mmCIF file of C-alpha atoms (C1' of nucleotides) in Angstrom:
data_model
loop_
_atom_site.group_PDB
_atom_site.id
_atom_site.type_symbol
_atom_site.label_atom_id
_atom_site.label_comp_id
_atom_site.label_asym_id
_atom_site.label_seq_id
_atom_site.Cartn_x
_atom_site.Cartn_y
_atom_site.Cartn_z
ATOM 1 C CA UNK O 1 -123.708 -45.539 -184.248
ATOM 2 C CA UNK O 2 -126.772 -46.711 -182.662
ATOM 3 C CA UNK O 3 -126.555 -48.526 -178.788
ATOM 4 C CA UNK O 4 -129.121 -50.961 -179.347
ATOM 5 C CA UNK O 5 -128.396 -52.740 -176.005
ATOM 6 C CA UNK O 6 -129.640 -48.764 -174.558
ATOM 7 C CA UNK O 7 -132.508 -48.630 -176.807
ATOM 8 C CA UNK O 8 -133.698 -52.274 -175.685
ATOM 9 C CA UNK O 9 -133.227 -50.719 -172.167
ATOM 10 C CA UNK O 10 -135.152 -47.276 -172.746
ATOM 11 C CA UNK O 11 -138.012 -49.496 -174.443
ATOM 12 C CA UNK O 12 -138.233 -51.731 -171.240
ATOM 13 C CA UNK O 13 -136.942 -54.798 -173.017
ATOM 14 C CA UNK O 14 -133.935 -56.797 -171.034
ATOM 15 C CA UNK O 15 -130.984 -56.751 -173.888
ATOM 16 C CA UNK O 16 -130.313 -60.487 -174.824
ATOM 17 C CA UNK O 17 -128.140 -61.669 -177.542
ATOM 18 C CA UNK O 18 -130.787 -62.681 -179.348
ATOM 19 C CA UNK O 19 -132.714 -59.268 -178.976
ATOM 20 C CA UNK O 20 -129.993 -57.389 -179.795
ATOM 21 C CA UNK O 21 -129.092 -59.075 -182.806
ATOM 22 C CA UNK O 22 -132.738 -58.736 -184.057
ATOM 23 C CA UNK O 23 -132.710 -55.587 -183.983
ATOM 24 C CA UNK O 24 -129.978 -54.703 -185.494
ATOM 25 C CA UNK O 25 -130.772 -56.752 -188.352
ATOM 26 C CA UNK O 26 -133.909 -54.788 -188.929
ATOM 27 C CA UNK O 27 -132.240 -51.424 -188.781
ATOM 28 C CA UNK O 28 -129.560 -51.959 -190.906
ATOM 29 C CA UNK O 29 -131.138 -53.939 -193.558
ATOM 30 C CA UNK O 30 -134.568 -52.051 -194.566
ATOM 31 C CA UNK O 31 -135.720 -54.783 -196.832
ATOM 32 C CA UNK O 32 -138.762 -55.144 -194.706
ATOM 33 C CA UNK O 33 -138.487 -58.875 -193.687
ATOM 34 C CA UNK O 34 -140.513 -61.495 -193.060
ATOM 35 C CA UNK O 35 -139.556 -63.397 -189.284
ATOM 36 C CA UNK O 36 -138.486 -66.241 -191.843
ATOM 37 C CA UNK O 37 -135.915 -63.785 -193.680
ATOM 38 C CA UNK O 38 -134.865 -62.531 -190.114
ATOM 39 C CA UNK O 39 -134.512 -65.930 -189.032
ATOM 40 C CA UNK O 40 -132.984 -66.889 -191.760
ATOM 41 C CA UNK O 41 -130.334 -64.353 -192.038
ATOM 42 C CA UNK O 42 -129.094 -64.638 -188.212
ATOM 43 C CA UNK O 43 -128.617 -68.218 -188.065
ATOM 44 C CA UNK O 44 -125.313 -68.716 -189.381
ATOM 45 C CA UNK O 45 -123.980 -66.178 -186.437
ATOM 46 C CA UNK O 46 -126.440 -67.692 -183.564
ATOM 47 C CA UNK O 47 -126.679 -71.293 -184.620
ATOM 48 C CA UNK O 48 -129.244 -72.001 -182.021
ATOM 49 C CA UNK O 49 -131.395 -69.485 -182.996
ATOM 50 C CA UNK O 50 -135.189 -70.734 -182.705
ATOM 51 C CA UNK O 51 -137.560 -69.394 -185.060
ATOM 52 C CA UNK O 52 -140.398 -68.871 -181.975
ATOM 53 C CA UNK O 53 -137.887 -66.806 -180.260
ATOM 54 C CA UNK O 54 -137.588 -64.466 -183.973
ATOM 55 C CA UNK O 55 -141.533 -64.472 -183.759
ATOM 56 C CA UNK O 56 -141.907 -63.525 -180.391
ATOM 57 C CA UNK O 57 -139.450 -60.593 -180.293
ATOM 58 C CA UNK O 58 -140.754 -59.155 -183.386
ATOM 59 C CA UNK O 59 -143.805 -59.198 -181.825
ATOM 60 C CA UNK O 60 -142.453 -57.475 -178.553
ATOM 61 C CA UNK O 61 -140.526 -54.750 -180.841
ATOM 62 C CA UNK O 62 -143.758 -53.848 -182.835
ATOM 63 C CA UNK O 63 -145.888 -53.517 -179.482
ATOM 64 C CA UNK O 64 -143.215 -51.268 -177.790
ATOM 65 C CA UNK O 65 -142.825 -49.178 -180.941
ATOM 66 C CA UNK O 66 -140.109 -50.061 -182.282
ATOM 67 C CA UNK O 67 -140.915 -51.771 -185.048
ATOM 68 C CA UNK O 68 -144.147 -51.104 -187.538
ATOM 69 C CA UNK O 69 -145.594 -54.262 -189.114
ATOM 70 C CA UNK O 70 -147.234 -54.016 -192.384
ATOM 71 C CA UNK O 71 -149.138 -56.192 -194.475
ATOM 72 C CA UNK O 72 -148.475 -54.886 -197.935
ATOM 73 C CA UNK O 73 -148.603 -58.863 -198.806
ATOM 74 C CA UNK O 74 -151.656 -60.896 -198.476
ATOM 75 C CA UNK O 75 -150.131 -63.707 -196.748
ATOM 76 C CA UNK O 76 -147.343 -63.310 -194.534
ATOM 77 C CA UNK O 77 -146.568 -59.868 -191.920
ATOM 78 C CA UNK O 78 -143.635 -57.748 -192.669
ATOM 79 C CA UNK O 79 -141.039 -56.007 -190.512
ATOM 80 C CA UNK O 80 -139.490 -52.830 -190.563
ATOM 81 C CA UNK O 81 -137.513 -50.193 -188.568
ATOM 82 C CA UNK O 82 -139.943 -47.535 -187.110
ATOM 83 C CA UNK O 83 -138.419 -44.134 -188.483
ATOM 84 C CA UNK O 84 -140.088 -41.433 -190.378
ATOM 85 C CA UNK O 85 -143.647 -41.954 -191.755
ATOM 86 C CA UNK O 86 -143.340 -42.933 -195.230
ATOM 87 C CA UNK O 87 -145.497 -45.034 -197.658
ATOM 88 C CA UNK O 88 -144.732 -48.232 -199.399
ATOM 89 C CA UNK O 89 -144.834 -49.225 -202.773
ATOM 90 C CA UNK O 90 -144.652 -53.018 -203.875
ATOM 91 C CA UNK O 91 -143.925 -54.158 -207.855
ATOM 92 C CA UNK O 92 -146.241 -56.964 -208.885
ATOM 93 C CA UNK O 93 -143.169 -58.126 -211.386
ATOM 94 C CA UNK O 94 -140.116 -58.673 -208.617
ATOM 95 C CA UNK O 95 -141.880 -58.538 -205.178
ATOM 96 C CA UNK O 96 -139.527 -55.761 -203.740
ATOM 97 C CA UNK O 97 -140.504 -53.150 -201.536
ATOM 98 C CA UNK O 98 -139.764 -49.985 -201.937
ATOM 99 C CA UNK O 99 -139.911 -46.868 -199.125
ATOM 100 C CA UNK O 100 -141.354 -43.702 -201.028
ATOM 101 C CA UNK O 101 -140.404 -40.544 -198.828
ATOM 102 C CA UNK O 102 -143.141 -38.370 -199.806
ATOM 103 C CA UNK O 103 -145.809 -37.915 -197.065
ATOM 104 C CA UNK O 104 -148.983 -36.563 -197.734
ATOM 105 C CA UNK O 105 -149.967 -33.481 -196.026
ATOM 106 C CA UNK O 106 -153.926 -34.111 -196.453
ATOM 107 C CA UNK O 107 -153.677 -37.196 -194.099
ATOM 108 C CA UNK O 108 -152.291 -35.450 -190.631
ATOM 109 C CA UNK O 109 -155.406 -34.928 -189.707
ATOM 110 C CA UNK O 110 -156.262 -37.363 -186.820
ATOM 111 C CA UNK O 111 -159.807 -37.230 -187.068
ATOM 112 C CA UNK O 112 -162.101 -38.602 -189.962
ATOM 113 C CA UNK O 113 -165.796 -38.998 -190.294
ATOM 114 C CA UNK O 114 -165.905 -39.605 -186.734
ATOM 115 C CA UNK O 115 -163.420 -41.855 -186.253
ATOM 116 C CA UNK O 116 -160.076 -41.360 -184.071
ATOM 117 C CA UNK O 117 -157.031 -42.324 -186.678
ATOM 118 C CA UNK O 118 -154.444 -43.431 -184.893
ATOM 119 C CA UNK O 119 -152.000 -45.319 -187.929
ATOM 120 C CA UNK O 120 -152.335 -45.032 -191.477
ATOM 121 C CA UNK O 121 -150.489 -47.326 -193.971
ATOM 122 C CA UNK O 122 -150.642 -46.438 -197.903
ATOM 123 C CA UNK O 123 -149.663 -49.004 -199.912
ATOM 124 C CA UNK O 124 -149.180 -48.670 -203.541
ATOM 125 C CA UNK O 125 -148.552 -51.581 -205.971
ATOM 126 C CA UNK O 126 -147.665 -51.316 -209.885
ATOM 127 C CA UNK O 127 -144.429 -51.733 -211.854
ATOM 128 C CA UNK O 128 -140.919 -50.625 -210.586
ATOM 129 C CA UNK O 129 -138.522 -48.361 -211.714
ATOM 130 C CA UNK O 130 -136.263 -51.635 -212.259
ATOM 131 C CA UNK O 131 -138.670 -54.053 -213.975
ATOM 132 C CA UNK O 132 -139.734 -50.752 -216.200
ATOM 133 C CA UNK O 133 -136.664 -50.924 -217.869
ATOM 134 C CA UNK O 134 -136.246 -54.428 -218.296
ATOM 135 C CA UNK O 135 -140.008 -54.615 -219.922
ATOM 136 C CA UNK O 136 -138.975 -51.529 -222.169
ATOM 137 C CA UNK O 137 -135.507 -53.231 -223.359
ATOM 138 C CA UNK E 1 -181.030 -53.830 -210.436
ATOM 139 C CA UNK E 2 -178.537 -55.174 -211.415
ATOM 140 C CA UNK E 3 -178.358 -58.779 -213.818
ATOM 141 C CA UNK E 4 -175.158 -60.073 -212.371
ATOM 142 C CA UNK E 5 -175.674 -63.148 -214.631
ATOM 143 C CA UNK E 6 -174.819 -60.612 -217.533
ATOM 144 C CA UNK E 7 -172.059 -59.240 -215.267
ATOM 145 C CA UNK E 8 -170.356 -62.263 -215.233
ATOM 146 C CA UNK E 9 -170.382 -62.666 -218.963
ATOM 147 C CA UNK E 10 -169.378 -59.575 -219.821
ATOM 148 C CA UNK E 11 -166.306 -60.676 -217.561
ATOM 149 C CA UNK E 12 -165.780 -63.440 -219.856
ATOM 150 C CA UNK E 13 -167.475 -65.805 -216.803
ATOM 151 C CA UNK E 14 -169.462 -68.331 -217.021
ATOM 152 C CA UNK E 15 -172.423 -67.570 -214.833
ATOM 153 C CA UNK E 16 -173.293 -70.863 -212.973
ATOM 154 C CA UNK E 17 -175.234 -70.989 -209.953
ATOM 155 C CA UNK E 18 -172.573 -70.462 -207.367
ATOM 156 C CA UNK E 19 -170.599 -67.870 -208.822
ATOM 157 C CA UNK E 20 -173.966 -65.957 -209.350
ATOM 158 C CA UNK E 21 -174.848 -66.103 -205.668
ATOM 159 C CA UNK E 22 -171.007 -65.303 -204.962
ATOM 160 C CA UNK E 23 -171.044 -61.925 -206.587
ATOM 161 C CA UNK E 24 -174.734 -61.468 -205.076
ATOM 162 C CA UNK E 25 -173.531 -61.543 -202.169
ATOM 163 C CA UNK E 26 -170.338 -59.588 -202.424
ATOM 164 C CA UNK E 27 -172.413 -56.539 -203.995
ATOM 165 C CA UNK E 28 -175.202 -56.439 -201.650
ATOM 166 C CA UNK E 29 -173.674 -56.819 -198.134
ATOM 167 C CA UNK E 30 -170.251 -54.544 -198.185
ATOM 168 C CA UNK E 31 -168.840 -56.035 -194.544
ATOM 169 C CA UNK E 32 -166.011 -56.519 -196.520
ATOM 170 C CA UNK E 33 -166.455 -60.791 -195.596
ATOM 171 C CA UNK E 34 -163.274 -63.330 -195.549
ATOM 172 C CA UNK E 35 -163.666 -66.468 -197.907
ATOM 173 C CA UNK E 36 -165.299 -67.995 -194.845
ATOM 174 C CA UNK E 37 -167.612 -65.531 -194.430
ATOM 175 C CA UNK E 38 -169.215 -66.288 -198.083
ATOM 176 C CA UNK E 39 -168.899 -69.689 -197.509
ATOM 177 C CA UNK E 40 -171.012 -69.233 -194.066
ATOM 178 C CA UNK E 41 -172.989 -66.813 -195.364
ATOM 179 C CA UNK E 42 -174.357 -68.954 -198.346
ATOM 180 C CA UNK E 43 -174.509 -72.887 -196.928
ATOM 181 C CA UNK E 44 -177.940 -72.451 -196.208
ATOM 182 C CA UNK E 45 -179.186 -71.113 -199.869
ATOM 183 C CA UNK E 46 -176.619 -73.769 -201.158
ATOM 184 C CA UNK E 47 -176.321 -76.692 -198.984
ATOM 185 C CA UNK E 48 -173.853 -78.628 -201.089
ATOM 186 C CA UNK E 49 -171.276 -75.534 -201.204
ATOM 187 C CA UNK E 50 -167.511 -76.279 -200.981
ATOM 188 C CA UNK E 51 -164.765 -73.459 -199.564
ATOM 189 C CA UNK E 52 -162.436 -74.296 -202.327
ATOM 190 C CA UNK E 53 -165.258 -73.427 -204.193
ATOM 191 C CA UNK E 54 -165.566 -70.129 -202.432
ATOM 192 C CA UNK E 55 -161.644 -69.609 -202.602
ATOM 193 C CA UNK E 56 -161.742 -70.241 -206.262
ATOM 194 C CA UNK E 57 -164.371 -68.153 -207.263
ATOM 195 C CA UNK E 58 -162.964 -65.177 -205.147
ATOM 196 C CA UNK E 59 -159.997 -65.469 -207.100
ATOM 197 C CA UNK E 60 -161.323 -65.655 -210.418
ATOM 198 C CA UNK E 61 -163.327 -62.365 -209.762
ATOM 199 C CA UNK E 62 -160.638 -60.423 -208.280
ATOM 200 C CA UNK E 63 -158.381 -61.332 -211.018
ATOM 201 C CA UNK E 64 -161.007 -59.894 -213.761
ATOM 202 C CA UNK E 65 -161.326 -56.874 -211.666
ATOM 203 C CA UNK E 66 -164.816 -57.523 -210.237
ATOM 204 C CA UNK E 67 -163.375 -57.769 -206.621
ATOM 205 C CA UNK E 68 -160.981 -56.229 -205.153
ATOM 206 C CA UNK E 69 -158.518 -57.997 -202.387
ATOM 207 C CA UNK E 70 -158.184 -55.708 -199.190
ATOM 208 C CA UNK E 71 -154.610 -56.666 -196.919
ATOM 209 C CA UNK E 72 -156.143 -54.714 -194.158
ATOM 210 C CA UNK E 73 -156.212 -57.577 -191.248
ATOM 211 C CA UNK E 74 -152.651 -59.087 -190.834
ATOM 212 C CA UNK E 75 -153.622 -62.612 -191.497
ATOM 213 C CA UNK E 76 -156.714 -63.224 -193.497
ATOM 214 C CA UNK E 77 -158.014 -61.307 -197.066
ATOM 215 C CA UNK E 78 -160.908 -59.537 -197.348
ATOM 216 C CA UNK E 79 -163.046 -58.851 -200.448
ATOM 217 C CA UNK E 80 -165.204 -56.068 -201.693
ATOM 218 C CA UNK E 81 -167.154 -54.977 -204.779
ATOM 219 C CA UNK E 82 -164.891 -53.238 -206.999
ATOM 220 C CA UNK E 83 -166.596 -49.211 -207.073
ATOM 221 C CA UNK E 84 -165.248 -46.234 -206.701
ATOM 222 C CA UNK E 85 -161.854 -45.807 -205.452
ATOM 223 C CA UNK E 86 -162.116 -45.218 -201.551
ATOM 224 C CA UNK E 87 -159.939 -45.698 -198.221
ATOM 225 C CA UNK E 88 -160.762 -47.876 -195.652
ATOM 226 C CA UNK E 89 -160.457 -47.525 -191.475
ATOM 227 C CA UNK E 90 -160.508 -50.542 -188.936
ATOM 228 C CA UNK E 91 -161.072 -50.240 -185.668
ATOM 229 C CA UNK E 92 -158.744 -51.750 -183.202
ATOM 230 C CA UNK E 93 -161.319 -52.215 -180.458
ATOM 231 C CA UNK E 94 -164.888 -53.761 -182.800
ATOM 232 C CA UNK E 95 -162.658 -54.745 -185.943
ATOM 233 C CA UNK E 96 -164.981 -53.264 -187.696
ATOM 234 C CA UNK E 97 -163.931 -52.057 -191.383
ATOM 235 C CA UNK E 98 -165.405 -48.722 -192.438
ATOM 236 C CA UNK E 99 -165.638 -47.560 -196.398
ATOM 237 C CA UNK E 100 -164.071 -43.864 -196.306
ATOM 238 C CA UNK E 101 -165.545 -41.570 -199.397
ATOM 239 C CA UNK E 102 -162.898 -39.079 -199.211
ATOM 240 C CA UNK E 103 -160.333 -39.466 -202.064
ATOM 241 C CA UNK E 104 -156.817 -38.237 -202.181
ATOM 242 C CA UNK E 105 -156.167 -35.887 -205.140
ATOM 243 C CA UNK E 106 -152.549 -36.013 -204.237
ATOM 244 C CA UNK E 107 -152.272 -40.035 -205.013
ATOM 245 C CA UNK E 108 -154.304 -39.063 -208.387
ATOM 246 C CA UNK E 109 -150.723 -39.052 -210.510
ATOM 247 C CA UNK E 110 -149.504 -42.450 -211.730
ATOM 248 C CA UNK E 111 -145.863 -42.135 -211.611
ATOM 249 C CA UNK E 112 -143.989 -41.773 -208.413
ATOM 250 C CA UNK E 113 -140.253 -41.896 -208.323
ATOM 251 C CA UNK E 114 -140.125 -43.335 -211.075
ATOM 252 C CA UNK E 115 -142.383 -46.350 -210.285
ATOM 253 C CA UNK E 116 -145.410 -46.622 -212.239
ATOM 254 C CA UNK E 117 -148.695 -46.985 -209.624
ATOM 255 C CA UNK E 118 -151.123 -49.185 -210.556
ATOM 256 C CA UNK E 119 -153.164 -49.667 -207.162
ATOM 257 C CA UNK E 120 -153.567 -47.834 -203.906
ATOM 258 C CA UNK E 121 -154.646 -48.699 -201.246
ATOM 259 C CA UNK E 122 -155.046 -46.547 -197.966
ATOM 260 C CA UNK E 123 -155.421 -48.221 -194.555
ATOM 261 C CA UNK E 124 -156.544 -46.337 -192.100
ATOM 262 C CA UNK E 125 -156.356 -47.713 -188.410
ATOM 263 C CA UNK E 126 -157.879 -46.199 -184.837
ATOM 264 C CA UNK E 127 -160.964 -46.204 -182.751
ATOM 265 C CA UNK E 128 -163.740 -45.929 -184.742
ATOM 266 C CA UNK E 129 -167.135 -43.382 -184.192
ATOM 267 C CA UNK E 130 -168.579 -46.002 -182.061
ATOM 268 C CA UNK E 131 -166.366 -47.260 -179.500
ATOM 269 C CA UNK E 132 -165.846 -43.945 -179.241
ATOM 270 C CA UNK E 133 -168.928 -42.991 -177.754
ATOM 271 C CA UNK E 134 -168.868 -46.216 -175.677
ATOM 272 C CA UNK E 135 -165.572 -45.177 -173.880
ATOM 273 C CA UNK E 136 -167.166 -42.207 -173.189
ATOM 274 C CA UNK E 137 -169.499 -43.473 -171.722
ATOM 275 C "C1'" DT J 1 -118.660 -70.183 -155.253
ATOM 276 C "C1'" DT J 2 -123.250 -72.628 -154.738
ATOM 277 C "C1'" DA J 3 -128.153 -73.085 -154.562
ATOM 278 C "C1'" DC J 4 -132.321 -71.273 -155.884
ATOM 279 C "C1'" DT J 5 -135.530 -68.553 -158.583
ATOM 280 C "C1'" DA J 6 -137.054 -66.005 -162.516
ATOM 281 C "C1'" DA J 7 -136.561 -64.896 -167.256
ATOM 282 C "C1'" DT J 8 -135.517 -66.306 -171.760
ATOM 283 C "C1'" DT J 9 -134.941 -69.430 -175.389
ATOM 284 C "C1'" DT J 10 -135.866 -73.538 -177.726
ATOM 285 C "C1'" DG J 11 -138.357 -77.343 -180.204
ATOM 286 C "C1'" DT J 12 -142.431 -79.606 -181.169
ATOM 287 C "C1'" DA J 13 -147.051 -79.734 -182.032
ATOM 288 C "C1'" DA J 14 -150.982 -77.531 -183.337
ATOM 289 C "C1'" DC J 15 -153.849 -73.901 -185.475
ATOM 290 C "C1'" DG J 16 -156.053 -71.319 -189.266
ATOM 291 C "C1'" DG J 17 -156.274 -69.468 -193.813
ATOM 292 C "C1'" DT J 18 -155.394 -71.014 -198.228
ATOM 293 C "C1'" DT J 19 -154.281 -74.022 -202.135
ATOM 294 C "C1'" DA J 20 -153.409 -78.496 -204.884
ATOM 295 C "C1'" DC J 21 -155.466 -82.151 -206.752
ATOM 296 C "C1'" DA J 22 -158.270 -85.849 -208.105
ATOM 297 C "C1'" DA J 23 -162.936 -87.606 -208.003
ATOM 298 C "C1'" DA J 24 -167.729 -86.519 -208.605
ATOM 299 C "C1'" DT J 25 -171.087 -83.844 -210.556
ATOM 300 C "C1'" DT J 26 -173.047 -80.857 -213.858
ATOM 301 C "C1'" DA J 27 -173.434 -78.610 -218.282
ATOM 302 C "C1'" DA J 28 -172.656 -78.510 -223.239
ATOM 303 C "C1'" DT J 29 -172.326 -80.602 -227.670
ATOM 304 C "C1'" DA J 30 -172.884 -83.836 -231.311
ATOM 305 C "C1'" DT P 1 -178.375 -90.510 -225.862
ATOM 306 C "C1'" DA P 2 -173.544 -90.687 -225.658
ATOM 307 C "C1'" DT P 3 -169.478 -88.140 -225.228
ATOM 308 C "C1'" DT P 4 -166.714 -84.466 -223.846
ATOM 309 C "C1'" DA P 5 -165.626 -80.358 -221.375
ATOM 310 C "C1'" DA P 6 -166.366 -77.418 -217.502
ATOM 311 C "C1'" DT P 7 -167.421 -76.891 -212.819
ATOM 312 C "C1'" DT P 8 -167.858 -78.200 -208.199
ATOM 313 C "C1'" DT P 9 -166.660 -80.848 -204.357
ATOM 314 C "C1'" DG P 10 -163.928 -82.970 -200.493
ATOM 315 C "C1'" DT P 11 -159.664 -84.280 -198.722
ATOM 316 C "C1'" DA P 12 -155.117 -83.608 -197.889
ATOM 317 C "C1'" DA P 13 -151.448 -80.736 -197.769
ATOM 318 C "C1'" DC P 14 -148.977 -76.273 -197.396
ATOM 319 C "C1'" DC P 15 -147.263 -72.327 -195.007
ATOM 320 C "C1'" DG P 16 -147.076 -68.580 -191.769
ATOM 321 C "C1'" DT P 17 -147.861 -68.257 -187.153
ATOM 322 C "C1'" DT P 18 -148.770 -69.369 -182.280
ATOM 323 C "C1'" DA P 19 -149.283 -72.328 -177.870
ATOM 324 C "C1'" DC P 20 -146.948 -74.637 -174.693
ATOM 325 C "C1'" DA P 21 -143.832 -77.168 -171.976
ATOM 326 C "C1'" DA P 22 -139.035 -78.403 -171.452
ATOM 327 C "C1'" DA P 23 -134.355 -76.777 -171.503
ATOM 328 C "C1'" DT P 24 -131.262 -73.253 -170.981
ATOM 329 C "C1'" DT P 25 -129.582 -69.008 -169.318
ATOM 330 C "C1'" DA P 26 -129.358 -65.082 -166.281
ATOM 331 C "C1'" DG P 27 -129.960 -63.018 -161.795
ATOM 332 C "C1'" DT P 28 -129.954 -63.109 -156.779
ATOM 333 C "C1'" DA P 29 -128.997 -64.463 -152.090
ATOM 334 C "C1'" DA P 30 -126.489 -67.136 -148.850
#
DNA sequence: TTACTAATTTGTAACGGTTACAAATTAATA
DNA sequence: TATTAATTTGTAACCGTTACAAATTAGTAA
């Protein structure tokens, strides 16, 4: 069980409710969220809830580390928990998300053709295991 | 040399002017330009040009696999000419985007937990060659 | 507690990239 | 040349996001 009121504090980020909450959302649901989804999904338990305030502390979370923001999407920036480095895969058919665990060895290296590398996102798009099925049926 | 007016038609496109001048453009300067970027880029050569016009175009291309849609930048799209398969770095301090030859043989396979891959795409992100040297400095 | 100050949250308006849509223009066909 | 279809254009709108000032809350000192 996770302290997130501590890990607000070890980041340098005063715990408020509406931190906290935040937070929590995003570890315990990895379905890598928009800051409408986030928004959406805490304002039934804080009904005052302002969607600038979702924006803004998503934004704090990602520059202290905490969070990763990707933009598998075109359009609109996605949230999720910063744990192990994984890559993401995205079905064309149902829009979901999906964490694949494998890493690839050939891209520790932090140096290439010059350039420092300092974040690398692979993104991989196609048909999933899900909508497979369905198409095959 | 390339006759991009046959290009187009062997994309099922009809090549009129703007869409000629489009994919001109796209294949000879690889900055890997916005919509806006097009649009600016080609207002003098075609005074009368319209950004949904640009927008449109874009769209059309990328869907019949002439262009390819990067989600590199967190807000805006970028195009390039569809070549070989390649990764791509941005630098957090120019914004620069950088074409990376070096493939992955390791994303080669088309089936990854039980997801079928269509597209990759590998972001790279850091301080590129140059602003490397300039810190230096 | 009370008064005061700083931090946080909120709501509204605005911004920027993109798209919808109808009118205007151009091209194609008879 | 007249008619029809395709393309382009311009405006307005959409949507995710951000700027900003007011309102609220939290923190501190008397």
């Amino acid at each position: 069980m996770i302290n997130f009121k501590e890990l607000l504090k070890e980041h340098g980020i005063p715990p408020s409710l509406q931190r906290i909450k935040i937070l929590e959302y995003l570890h315990n649901f990895k379905t890598h969220p928009t800051a409408d989804m986030v928004y959406q999904a805490l304002m039934d338990e804080i009904p005052t809830l302002s969607k600038t305030t979702v924006y803004n502390t998503l934004k704090t979370f990602t520059e202290k580390g905490i969070l990763v923001a990707l933009s598998i999407f075109e359009n609109e920036v996605r949230y999720e928990y910063n744990t192990e480095p994984h890559i993401h895969f995205k079905c064309f058919k149902c829009g979901r998300i999906y964490d694949i665990s494998k890493t690839f060895e050939c891209l520790k290296n932090e140096e290439i053709e010059g350039h420092k590398v300092l974040e690398h996102h692979i993104n991989l798009k196609g048909i999933c295991k899900n909508c497979l099925v369905k198409a095959g049926a």
